[in-house]
Structures are given as structure tokens and as C-alpha cells.
XYZ file of C-alpha atoms in Angstrom:
426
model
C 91.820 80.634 92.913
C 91.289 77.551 91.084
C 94.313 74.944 91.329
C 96.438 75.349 88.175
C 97.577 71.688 88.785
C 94.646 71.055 86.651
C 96.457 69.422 83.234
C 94.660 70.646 81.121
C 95.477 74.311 81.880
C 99.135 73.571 82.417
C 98.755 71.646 78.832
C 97.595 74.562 76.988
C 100.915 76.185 77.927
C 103.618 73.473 77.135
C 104.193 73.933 73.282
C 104.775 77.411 74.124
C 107.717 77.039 76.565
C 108.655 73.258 75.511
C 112.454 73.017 75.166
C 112.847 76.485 76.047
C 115.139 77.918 78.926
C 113.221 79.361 82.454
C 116.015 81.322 84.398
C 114.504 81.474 88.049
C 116.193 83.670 90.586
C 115.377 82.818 93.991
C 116.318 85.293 96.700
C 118.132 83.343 99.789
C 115.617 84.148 102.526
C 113.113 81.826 99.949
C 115.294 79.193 100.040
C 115.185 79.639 104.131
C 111.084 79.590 103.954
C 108.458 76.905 104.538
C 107.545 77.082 101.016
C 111.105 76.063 99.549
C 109.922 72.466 99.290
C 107.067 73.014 96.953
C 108.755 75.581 94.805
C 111.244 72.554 94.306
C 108.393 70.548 93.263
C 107.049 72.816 90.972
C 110.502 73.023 89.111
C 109.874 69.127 89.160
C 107.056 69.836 86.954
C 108.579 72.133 84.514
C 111.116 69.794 83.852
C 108.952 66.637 83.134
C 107.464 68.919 80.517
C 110.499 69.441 79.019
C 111.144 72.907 80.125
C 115.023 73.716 80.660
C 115.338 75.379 83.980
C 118.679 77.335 85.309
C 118.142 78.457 89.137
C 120.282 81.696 90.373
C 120.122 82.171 93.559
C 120.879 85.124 96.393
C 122.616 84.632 99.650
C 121.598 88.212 101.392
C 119.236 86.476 104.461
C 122.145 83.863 105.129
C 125.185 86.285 104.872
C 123.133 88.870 107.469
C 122.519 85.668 109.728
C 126.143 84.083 109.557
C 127.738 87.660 109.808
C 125.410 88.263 112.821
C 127.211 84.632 114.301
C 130.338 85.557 113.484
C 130.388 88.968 114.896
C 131.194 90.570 111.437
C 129.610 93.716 110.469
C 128.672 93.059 106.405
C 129.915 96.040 104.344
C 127.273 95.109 102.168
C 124.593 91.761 101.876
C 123.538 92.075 98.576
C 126.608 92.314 95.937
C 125.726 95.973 95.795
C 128.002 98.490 97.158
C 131.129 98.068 98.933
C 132.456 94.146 99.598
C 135.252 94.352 102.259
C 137.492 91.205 102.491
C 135.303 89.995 105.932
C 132.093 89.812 103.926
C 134.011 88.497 100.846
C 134.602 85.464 103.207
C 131.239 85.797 104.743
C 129.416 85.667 101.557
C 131.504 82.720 100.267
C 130.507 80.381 103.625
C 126.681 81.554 102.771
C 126.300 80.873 99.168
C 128.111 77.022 99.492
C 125.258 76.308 102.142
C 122.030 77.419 100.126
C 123.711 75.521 97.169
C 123.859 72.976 99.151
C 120.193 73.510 100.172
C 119.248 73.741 96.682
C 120.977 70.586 95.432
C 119.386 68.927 98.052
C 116.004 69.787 97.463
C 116.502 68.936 94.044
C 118.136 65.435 94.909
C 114.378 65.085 96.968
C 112.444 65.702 93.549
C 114.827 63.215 91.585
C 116.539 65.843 89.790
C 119.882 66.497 88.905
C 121.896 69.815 89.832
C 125.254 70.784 90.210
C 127.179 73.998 91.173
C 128.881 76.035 88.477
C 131.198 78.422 88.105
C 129.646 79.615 84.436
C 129.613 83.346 85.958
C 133.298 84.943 84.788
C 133.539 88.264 86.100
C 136.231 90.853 87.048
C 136.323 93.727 89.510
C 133.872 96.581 89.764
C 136.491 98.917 90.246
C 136.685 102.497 91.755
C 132.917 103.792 91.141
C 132.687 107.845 91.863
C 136.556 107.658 93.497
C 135.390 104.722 96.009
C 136.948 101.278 95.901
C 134.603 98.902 95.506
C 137.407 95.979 96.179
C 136.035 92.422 96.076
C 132.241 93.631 94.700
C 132.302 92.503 91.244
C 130.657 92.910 87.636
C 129.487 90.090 85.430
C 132.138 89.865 82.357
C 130.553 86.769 80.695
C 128.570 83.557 80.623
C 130.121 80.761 80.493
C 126.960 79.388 78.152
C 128.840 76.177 76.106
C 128.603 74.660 79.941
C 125.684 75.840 80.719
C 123.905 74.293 77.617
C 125.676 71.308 78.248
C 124.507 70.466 81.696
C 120.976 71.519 80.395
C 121.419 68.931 77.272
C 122.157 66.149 79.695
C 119.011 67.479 82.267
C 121.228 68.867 84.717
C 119.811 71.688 86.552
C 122.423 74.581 86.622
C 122.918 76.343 90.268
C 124.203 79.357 90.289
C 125.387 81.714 92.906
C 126.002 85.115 93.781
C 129.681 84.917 93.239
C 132.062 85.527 90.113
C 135.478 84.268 89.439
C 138.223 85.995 87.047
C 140.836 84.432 84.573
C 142.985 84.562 87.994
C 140.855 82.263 90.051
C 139.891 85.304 92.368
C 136.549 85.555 93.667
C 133.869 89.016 93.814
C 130.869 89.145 95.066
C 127.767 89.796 92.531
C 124.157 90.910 93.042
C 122.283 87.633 92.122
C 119.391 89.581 90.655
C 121.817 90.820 87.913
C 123.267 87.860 87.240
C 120.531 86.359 86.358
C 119.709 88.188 83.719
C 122.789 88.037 82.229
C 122.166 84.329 81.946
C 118.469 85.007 80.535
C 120.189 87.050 78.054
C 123.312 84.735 77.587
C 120.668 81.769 76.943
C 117.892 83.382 75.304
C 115.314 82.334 77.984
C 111.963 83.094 76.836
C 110.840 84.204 80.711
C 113.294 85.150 83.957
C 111.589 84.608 87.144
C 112.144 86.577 90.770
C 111.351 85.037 93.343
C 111.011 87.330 96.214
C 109.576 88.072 99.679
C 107.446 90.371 97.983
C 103.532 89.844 96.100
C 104.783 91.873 93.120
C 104.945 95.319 92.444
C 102.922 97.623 94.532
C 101.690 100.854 94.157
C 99.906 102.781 96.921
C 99.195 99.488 98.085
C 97.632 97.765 94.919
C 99.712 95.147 93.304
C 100.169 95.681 89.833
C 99.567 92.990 87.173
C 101.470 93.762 84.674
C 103.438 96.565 82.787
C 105.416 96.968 79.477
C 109.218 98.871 79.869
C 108.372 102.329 79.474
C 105.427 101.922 82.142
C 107.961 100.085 84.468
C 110.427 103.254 83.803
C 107.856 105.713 84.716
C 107.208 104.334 87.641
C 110.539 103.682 89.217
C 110.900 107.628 88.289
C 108.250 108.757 90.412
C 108.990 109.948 93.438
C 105.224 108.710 94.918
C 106.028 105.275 93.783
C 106.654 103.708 97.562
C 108.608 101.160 96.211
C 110.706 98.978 98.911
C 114.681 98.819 98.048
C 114.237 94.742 97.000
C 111.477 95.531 94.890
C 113.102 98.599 92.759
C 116.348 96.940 92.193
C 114.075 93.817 90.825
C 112.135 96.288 88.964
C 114.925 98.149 87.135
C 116.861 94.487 86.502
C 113.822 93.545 84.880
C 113.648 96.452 82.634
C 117.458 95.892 81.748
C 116.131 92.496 81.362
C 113.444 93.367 78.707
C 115.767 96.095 76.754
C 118.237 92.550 76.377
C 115.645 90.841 74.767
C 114.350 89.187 77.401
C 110.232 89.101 76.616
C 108.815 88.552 79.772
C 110.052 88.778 83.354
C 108.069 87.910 86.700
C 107.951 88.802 89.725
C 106.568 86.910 92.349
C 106.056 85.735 96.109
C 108.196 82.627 96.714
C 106.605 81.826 99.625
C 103.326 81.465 97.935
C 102.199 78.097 97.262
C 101.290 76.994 93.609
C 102.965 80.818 93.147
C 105.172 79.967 90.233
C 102.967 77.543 88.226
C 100.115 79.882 88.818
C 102.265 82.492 87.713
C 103.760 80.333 84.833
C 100.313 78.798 83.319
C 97.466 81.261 83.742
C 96.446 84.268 81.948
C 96.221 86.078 85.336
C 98.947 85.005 87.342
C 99.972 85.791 91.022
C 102.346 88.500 90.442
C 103.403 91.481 88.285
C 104.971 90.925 84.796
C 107.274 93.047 82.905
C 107.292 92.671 79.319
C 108.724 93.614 76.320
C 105.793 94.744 74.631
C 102.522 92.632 75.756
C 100.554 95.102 73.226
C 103.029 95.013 70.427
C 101.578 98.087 68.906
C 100.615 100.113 71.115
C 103.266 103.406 72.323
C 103.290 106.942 73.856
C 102.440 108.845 71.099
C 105.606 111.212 70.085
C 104.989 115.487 68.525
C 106.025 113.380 64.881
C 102.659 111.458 65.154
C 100.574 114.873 65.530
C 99.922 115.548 61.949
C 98.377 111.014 61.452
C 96.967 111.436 65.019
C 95.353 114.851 64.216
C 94.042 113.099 60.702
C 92.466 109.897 62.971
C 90.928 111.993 65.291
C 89.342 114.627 62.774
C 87.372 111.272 61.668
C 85.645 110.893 65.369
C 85.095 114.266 65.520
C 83.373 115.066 61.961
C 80.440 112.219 63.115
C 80.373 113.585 66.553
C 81.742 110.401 68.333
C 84.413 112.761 69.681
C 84.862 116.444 71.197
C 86.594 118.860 68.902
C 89.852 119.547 69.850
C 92.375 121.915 67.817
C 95.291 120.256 66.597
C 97.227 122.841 68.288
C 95.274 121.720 71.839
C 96.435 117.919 70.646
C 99.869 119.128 70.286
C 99.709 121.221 73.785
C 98.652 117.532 75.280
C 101.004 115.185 73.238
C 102.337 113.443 76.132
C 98.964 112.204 77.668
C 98.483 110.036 74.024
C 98.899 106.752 73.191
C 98.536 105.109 69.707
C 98.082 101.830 67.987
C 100.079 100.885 64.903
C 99.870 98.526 62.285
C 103.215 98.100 59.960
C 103.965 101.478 61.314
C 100.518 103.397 60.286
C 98.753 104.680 63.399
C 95.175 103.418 63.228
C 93.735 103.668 67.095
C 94.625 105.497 69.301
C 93.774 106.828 72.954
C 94.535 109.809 75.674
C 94.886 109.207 79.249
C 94.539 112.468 81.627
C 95.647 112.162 84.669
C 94.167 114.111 87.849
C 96.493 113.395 90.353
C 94.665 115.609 93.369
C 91.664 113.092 93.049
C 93.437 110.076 92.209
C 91.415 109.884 89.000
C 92.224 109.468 85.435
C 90.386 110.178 82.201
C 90.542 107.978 79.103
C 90.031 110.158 76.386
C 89.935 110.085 72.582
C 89.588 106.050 72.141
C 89.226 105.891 68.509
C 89.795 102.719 65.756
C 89.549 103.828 62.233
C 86.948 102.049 60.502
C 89.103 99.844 58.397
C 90.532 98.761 61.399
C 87.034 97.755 63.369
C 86.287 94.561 65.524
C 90.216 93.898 65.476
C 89.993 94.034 69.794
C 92.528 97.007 68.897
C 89.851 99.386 71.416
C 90.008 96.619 74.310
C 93.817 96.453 74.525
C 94.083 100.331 74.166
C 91.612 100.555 77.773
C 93.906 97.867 78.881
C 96.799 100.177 77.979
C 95.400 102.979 79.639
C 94.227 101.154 82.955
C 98.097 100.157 83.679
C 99.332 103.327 82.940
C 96.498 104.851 85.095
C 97.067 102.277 87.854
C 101.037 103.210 87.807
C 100.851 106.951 87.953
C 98.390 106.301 91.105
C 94.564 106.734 89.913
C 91.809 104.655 92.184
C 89.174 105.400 89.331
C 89.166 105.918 85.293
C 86.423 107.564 84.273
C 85.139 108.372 80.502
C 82.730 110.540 78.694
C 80.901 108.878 76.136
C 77.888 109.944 73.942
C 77.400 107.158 70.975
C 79.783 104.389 72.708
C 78.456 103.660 75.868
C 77.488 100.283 75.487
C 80.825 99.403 74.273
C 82.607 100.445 77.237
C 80.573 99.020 80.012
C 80.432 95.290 78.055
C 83.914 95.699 77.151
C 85.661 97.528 79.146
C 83.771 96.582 82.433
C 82.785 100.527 83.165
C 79.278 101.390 85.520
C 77.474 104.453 84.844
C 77.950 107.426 86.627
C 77.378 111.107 87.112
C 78.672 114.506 86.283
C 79.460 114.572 90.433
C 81.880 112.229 89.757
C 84.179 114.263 87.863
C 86.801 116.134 89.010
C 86.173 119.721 89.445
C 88.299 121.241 86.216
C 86.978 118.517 84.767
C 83.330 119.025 85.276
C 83.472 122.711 84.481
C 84.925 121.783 81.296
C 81.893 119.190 81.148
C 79.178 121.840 81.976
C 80.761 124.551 79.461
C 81.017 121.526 76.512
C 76.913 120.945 76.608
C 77.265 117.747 75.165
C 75.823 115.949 78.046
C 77.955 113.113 77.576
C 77.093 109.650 79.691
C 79.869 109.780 82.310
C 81.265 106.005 82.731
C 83.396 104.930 85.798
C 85.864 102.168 87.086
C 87.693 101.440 89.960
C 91.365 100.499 90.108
């Protein structure tokens, strides 16, 4: 990967995120890694270009290790669950020292940080008739300091810890506090920074997905998700549905990780966004009768297969559609084949007053996340007038009827349309 030190990259970024708030939660076993030192120096670099950064950071890694000193057994490590008064104290001792860690590898990079106590919460109560006693919930942000100490370039250091109006102390999950500061602040990204590459599924890391695709797959039961991962996962879509736009998650102990992450089209891990294709939705039974009208135009000059409107109804859920000022004018289908691991994109179709808008690209972009998250290897198409379209575009090979799946194929045979089958790996 090329280094994204390179200026001029990094350049083409700053207007965008100039004066604007980064919230970066960094899980405690990062802090505890080789790579801590150059993750402080690439928060060095954000703030010489004038990015506002507030760090949040965990304490799980130190409270196992201090408990395991002490000869406590933690009720809980991570803010989540039960927080008996031992690990209350434990958890106290362990966030002080990586604040202390993190204000000193700030003071290194010649930045200024302090500890704050901007998190007010109160207690979580008794959750399905179990006492939750000193785990806590987030009540507010205390955001008047918060935007203070960023005005004067002080770098904010939060911890996993909440105090109430009494000056009593509850433990919090650090990964939802920090997005109640990205929402509190209006950060235009939240960062997690985790053991972890990104989001895997079935072993491949996935680049990025919009809410609804992040909801489907936490709901899958095949998703193979870690425990770290899906509790980052669902913050981040509480995250989005805030108003958060974009959230990251990323390996901390990679190095160049965050700016890659930060200035590149690419980046290093998986990203979780509001909506990266603005217009572009499941298609819902009230779109049949404009759907039905958009594809009846790709099917009168025989760019598409005939399909009933009552077989477009039967297959709602598999569609996807592209709006403009809320008029559907592309739209897509994405069958899955689970058995196989495959997945067909179907029905691609722009309406002609909508051509050469790169509406047809970001709809096989669409479909190739969605495919990737419900666990296809391959994404094949049938195509009889677009072929060259979707192997310089959408990076398809050719292929053969063998490829398809079986149901698939007899469908093919019985069809006679011959259609060029088009293929590509996930």
C-alpha cells in the first residue's frame, strides 16, 4: 500500500474535515500495544491540520490484568453487565493509568491533554429484575467544556467512567460513550480503534456498509461475528441513526492504520455510514407500481427478461432502487443463493433520462456489499445487450451457463435467451 504520508493525498482531504471534531475511541489493550506510539503521532498530524480531536478510551485489557494482580474476580471488564463494588474500584485504578498513558504520549508529540469528567451519568438500574449497581448509563455531555478545551487545542481524554450530580462514580462501556460525544459534538467521523481488521464475514473483511446493511448482518445468525466486534458494530449503527455520517472501524495496532483509514478512498478497515449512496434503498411493496413502470421500459427493448408485476411483487424484498427528489429512476435486484454462496444481480436498469449519471456503477456497488454481507463468494449476471458495460465497469469476466447455480440454470435453459453469463469474485 502506498504511504498515505504523501501530502498531497492527505491535502486533498483537509478542507473536508478542517475545524471539524474526530472522536477516536481507543480500546485499552491498544493503548498497551507496540503501535500506541505512532497512533499518537498520527493524532499529531490531525491536529497540525487543524482537525479537533477528542480521544475516549477503554480500560477492559488493564482491569482483566490488575484484577488478575489483585486476586479479584471482575463481575464484568467492559461497562457491560453487572459492576460489583470490587471491580468498581478495580476499574477506577485502571482507567487513571491509561489516562495517564495517554497524556503522556501526547506530552511526547507536544500536545496538550487533560482528563475530564464531561461524561455525567446516573445508574443503570435494575435491568430484567437484576441490579446492575455501580454499571452506569450516559445521562449527558458535558459539551460547553468540552468545546472549550478543544478552542484552546486541548485534547479531551476521556474514560470509561461516569459521575452523577452526587459525585458517585459507575462504570460505562467506552464504546458507547463515545458516541454520545460524536453525537453531543457533531463530529463528522467516530473512530474504533480495536484489536480487530474490521468487520469480517466468513473470513473476508468488509469495506464498507450503510445502516440497514450493518443491521442485516448483525441479525444473521451465520454472521461469525466476535463479541468486540458486534458491540462496535451495533454502537456504530446507533452512531449513524444519531447523525453521526461515518464511523470506522479499524486495527489500532496497524501502522499508518488511522491516516490510511482517514485520507484514502480505500482505507484499512470497514466503514459504517449513514448513507454513502444517498439514494439508493431496499425497495418497499409501495414502490411496485414506479418499479413495475421502470422495468416495463427494459423489458419492451429486450434489455431485460419479462417478469409479471405480480412475480416483482412475489420478490419485493430482493430490490433495490435509486431515487432522485424521491422519483425512483434505477434500480436493481440482488438474488441470493445461499447453498452456493452465489448471488445474482438482476434487473440493473437507469431510465434514459437518467443515463451516464454513474447511477448503474453505485447500484453494482450496492449490490456487491449487500452480496458480500449475506455471505456470497461470487455475483454473477446475465446480460444480452450490456455486456461490455459490466465487465469495464463493473470489473465482471465472462463465464458459462456451468457456472450458475442449478435452479438457476434451469431457469436459464427454459428462458432461451442465451444470455452472456458474467462473473465476479467476492
Amino acid at each position: 500500500m502506498k504511504q498515505l504520508t504523501d501530502l498531497r493525498e492527505i491535502l486533498h482531504y483537509v478542507p473536508r474535515f478542517r475545524d471539524r471534531v474526530f472522536v477516536i475511541a481507543i480500546d485499552g489493550s491498544i493503548v498497551a500495544s507496540d503501535n500506541f506510539t505512532n497512533l499518537m503521532r498520527d493524532i499529531a498530524i490531525l491536529r497540525s491540520l487543524s482537525i479537533e480531536v477528542v480521544l475516549v478510551h477503554g480500560a477492559a485489557w488493564q482491569v482483566t490484568q490488575l484484577a488478575e494482580r489483585l486476586s479479584v474476580t471482575p463481575s464484568s471488564v467492559d461497562g457491560i453487565g453487572i459492576t460489583d463494588s470490587a471491580t468498581l474500584e478495580v476499574s477506577q485504578l485502571a482507567a487513571m493509568r491509561v489516562t495517564q498513558e495517554i497524556l503522556e504520549g501526547l506530552a511526547q508529540m507536544d500536545l496538550r491533554g487533560t482528563a475530564s469528567n464531561a461524561v455525567v451519568a446516573h445508574p443503570a438500574g435494575i435491568l430484567r429484575g437484576v441490579d446492575q449497581q455501580w454499571t452506569g448509563k450516559v445521562e449527558r455531555i458535558d459539551t460547553g467544556m468540552l468545546t472549550l478545551m478543544l478552542k484552546h487545542d486541548i485534547v479531551p481524554v476521556l474514560t470509561p467512567l461516569g459521575c452523577d450530580g452526587e459525585g458517585r462514580t459507575y462504570r460505562l462501556n467506552s464504546d458507547t460513550v463515545a458516541v454520545e460525544v460524536a453525537k453531543a459534538l457533531n463530529a463528522v467521523k467516530l473512530i474504533f480503534l480495536s484489536s480487530e481488521p474490521g468487520v469480517r464475514r466468513n473470513g473476508t473483511l468488509i469495506r464498507q456498509m450503510n445502516t440497514s446493511e450493518a443491521e442485516l448482518l448483525l441479525k444473521s445468525e451465520r454472521s461469525g461475528l466476535n463479541v468486540d466486534i458486534a458491540s462496535k458494530l451495533e454502537q456504530a449503527i446507533r452512531a449513524a441513526k444519531l447523525g453521526v455520517q461515518r464511523i470506522h472501524i479499524i486495527d489500532g495496532q496497524s501502522q499508518e492504520g488511522l491516516l490510511a483509514e482517514v485520507f484514502s478512498n480505500e482505507g484499512v478497515g470497514t466503514l459504517i455510514h449513514t448513507n454513502e449512496y444517498q439514494s439508493i434503498r431496499q425497495a418497499t411493496k409501495r414502490d411496485l407500481l414506479a418499479l413495475y413502470g421502470l422495468l416495463k421500459q427494459g423489458m419492451e427493448t429486450d434489455e431485460l427478461l419479462h417478469r409479471s408485476r405480480a412475480e416483482i411483487e412475489r420478490q419485493i424484498q430482493d430490490f433495490f432502487v435509486f431515487e432522485t427528489d424521491h422519483h425512483i429512476v434505477a434500480c436493481g435486484a440482488l438474488h441470493p443463493y445461499p447453498q452456493e454462496q452465489k448471488a445474482e444481480l438482476a434487473c440493473l436498469y437507469v431510465s434514459e433520462r437518467t443515463e451516464n449519471q454513474g447511477m448503474g456503477v453505485k447500484l453494482m456497488q450496492y449490490a456487491e456489499n449487500r452480496a458480500r454481507i449475506l455471505g456470497a463468494k461470487t455475483l454473477f449476471c446475465l446480460s444480452t445487450q450490456a455486456i461490455n458495460y459490466f465487465v469495464s465497469k463493473g470489473g465482471f469476466t465472462l463465464g458459462t451457463p456451468d457456472d450458475l447455480p442449478p435452479a438457476r440454470r434451469a431457469v436459464y435453459d427454459r428462458s432461451g435467451r442465451k444470455s452472456q453469463v458474467l462473473l465476479k469474485s467476492l
